[in-house]
Tab-separated table of C-alpha atoms in Angstrom:
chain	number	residue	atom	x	y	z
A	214	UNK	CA	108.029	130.681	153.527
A	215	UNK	CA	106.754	127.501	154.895
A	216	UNK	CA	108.899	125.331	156.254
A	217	UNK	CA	109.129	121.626	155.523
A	218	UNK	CA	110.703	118.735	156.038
A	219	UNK	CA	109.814	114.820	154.680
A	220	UNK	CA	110.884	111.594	155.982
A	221	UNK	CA	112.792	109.186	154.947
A	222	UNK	CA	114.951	112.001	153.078
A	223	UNK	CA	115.377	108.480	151.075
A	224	UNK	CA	115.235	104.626	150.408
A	225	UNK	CA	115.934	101.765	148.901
A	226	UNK	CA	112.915	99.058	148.782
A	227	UNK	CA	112.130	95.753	147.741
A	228	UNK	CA	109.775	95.114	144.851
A	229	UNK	CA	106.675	94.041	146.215
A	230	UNK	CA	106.590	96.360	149.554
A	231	UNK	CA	105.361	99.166	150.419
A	232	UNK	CA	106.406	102.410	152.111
A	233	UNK	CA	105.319	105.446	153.646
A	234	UNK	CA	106.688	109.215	153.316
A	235	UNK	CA	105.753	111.863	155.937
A	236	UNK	CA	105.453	115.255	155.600
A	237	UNK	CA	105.358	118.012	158.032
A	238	UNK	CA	105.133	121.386	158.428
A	239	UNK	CA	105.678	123.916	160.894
A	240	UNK	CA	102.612	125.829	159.901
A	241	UNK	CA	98.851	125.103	159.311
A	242	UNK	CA	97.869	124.874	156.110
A	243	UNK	CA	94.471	123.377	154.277
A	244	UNK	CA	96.011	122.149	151.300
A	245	UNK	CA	98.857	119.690	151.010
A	246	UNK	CA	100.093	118.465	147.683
A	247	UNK	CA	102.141	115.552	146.790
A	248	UNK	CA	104.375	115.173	143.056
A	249	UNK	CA	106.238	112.671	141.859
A	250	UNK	CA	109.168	113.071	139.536
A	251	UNK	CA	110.666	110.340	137.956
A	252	UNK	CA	114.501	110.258	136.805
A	253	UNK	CA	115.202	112.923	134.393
A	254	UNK	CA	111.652	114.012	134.305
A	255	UNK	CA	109.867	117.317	135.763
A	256	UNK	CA	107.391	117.323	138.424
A	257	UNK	CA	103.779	115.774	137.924
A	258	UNK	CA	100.898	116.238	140.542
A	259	UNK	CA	100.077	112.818	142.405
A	260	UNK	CA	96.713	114.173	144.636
A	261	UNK	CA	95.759	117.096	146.751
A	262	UNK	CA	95.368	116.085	150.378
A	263	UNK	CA	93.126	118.571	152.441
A	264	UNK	CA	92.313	117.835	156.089
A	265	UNK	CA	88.850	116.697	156.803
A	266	UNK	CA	87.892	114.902	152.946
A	267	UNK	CA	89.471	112.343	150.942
A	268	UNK	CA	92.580	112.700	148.875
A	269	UNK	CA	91.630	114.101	145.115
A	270	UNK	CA	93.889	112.313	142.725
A	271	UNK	CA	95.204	113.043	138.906
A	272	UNK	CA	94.104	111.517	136.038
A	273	UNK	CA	96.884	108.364	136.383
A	274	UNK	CA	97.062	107.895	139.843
A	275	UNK	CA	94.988	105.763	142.240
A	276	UNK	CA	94.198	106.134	145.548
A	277	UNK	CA	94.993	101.987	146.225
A	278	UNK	CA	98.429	102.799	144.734
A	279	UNK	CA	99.129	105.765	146.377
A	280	UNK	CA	97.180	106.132	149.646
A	281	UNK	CA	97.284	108.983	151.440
A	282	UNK	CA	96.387	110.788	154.646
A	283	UNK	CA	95.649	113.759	156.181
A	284	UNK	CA	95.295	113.544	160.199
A	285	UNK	CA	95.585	117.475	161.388
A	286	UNK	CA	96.580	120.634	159.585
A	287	UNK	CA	100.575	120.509	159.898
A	288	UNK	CA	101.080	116.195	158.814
A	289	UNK	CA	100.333	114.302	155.342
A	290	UNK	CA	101.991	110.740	154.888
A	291	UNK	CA	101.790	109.407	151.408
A	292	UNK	CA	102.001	105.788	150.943
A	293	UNK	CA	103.890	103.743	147.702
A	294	UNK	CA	101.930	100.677	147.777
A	295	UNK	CA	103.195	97.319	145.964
A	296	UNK	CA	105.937	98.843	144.548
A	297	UNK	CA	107.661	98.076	141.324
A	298	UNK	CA	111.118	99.287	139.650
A	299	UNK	CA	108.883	101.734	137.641
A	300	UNK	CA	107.696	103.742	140.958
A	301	UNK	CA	111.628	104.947	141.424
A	302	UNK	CA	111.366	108.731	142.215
A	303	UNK	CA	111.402	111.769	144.152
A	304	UNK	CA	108.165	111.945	145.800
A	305	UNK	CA	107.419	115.540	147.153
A	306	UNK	CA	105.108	117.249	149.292
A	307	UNK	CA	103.844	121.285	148.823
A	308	UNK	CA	102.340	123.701	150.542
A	309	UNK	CA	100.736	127.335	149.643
A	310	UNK	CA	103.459	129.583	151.497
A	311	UNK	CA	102.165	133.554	153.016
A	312	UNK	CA	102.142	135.399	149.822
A	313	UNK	CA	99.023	134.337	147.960
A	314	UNK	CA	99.637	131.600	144.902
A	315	UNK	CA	103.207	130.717	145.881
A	316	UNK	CA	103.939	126.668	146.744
A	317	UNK	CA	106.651	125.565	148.797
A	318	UNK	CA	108.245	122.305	148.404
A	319	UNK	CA	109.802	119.689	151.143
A	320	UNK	CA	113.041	118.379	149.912
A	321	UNK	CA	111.697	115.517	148.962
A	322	UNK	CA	111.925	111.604	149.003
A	323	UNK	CA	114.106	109.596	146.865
A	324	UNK	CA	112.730	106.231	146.606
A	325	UNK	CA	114.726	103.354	144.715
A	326	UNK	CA	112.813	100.218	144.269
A	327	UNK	CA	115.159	97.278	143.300
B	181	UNK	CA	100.347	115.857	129.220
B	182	UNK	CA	102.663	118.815	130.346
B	183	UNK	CA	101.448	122.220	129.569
B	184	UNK	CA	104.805	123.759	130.016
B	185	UNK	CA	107.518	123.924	127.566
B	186	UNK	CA	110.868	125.166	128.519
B	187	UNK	CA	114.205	125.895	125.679
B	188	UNK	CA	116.594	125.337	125.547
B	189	UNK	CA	116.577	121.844	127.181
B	190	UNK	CA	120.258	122.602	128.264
B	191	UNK	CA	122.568	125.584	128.566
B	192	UNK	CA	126.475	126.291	129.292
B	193	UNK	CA	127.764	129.549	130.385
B	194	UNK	CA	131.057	130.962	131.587
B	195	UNK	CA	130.701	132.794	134.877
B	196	UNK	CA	129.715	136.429	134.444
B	197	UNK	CA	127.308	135.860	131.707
B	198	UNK	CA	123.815	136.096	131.519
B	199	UNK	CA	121.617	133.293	131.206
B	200	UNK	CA	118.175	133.158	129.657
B	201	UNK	CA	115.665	130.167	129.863
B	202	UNK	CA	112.288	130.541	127.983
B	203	UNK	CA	108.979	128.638	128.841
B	204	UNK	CA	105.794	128.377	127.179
B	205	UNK	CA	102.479	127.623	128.412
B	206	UNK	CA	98.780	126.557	126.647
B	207	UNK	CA	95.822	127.848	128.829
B	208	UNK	CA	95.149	130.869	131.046
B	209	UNK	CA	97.230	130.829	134.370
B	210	UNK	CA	96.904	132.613	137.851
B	211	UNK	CA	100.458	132.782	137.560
B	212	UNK	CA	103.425	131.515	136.633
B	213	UNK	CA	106.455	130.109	139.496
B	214	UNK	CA	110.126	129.436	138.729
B	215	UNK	CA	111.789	126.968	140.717
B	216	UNK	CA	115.271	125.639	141.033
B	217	UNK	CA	116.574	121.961	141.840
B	218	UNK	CA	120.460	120.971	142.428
B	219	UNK	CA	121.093	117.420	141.555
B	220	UNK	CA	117.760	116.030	142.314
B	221	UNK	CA	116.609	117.402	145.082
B	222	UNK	CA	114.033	119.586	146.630
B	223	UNK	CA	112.874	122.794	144.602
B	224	UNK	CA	113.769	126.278	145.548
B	225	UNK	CA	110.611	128.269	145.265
B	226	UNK	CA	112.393	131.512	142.924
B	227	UNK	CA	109.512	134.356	141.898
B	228	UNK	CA	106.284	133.981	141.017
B	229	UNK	CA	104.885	136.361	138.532
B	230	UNK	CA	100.818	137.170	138.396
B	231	UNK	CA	99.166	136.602	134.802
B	232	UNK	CA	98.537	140.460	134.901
B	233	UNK	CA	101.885	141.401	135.324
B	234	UNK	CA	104.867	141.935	132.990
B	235	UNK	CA	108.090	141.660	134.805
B	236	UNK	CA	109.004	141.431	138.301
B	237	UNK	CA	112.748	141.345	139.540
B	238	UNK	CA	114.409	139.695	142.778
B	239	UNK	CA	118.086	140.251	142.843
B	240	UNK	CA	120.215	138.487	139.429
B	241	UNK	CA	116.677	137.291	138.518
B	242	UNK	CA	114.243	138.834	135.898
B	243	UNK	CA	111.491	136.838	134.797
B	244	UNK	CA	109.094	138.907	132.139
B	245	UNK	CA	105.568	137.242	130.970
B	246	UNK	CA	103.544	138.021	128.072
B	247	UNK	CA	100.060	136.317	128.368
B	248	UNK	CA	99.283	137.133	124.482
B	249	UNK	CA	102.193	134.447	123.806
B	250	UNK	CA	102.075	132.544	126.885
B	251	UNK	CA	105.132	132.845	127.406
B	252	UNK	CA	107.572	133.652	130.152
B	253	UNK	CA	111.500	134.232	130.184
B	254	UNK	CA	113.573	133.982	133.476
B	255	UNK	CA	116.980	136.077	132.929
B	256	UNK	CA	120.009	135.660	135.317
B	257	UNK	CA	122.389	138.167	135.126
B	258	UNK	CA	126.458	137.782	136.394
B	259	UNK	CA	125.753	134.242	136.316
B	260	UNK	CA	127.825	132.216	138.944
B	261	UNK	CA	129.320	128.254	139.597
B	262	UNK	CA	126.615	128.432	142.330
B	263	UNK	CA	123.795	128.786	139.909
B	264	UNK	CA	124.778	125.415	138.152
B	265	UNK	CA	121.142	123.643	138.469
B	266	UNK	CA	117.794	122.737	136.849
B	267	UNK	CA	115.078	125.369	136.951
B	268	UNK	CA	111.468	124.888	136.124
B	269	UNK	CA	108.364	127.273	134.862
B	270	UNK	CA	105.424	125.827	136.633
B	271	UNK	CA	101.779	127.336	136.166
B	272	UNK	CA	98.885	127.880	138.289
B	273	UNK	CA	96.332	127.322	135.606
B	274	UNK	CA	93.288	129.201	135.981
B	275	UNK	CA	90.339	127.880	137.747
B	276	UNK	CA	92.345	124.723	139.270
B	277	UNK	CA	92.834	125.329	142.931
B	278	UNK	CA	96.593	124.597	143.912
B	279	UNK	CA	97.734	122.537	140.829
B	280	UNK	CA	101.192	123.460	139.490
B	281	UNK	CA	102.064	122.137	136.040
B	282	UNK	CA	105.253	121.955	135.145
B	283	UNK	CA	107.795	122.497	132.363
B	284	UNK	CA	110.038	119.896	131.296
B	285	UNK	CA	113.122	122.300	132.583
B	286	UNK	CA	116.869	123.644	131.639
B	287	UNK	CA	119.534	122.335	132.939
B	288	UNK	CA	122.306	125.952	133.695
B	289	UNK	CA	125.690	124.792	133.716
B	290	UNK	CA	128.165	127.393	134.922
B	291	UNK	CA	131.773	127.051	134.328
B	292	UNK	CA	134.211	128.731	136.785
């Protein structure tokens, strides 16, 4: 399986701010994917970052909000722009691992926005 | 909204037991991945099972599917402490590229 790691491994922010979560991995891969999940909740799908093209974002999310890039084939940062209380989560990144249809996730972000 | 539906919400077993957690689905998938998370953090990528396949095993874990009920079970068998987490069904639905939807997930207590 892929490995992966994110940065900050977590934070506490001030409304208003913003911050920015890298992910890397020690492979190249096309497709990077970044969730949220909010406290309690289960995963939802933020955008799919591919290198080369603009970030495709769900129904929800906005790429103003949620910036993201895509530089080379092993690096994705996701951005939380303006924050509020409300965008307190685990943010994660994914990748497609060797056997074909199976994602691998980064041990995410924990972002607490006071 | 969520496509996947996981029961029971929450479940408490003794070590040694079995533990079953069911999830159900609404579309056609690619396949269907289970997942664990301890307290909140990163997901442990457990089997993934095709959409034309029936059951697939990897160690204590059996996870059957049956496409006519879109439904999938994920069995752990000798259940330990160790296993205390949340697991999630998540589907690769068919004809989205990458996108995993998930369940809502059980929370597997284990007592010692």
């Amino acid at each position: 399986s892929a490995v992966i790691s994110q940065k900050p491994s977590r934070d506490i922010c001030q409304r208003g701010t913003s911050l920015t979560i890298q992910c890397q991995v020690d492979s190249q891969v096309t497709m990077m994917f970044w969730y949220r999940q909010q406290p309690g909740q289960s995963l939802t799908l933020i955008a799919t970052a591919n290198q080369g093209s603009e970030a495709t974002y769900e129904s929800g999310f906005v790429i103003d909000k949620f910036p993201i890039s895509r530089p080379n084939l092993t690096f994705s940062t996701l951005t939380v722009s303006n924050m509020s209380p409300e965008d307190s989560s685990i943010y994660l990144c994914s990748v497609y691992g060797q056997v074909r249809g199976e994602q691998y996730f980064g041990p995410g972000t924990r972002l607490t926005v006071t | 909204s969520q496509q996947g539906e996981e029961d029971p919400q929450a479940l408490s077993i003794q070590e040694g037991e079995n533990a079953t957690m069911n999830c159900s689905y609404k579309t056609s998938i690619n396949n269907l991945q289970w997942y664990r998370q301890n307290s909140g953090r990163g997901l442990v990528h457990l089997i993934l099972i095709r959409s034309n396949e029936r059951e697939k095993h990897s160690g204590r874990l059996r996870v059957t599917l049956d496409t006519s009920k879109k439904s999938s079970s994920l069995l752990i068998t000798a259940s330990r402490a160790a296993d205390t987490a949340s697991y999630f069904c998540a589907t690769d639905v068919w004809g989205n590229t990458g996108k995993l939807i998930f369940g809502q997930g059980t929370t597997l207590q284990v007592k010692p």
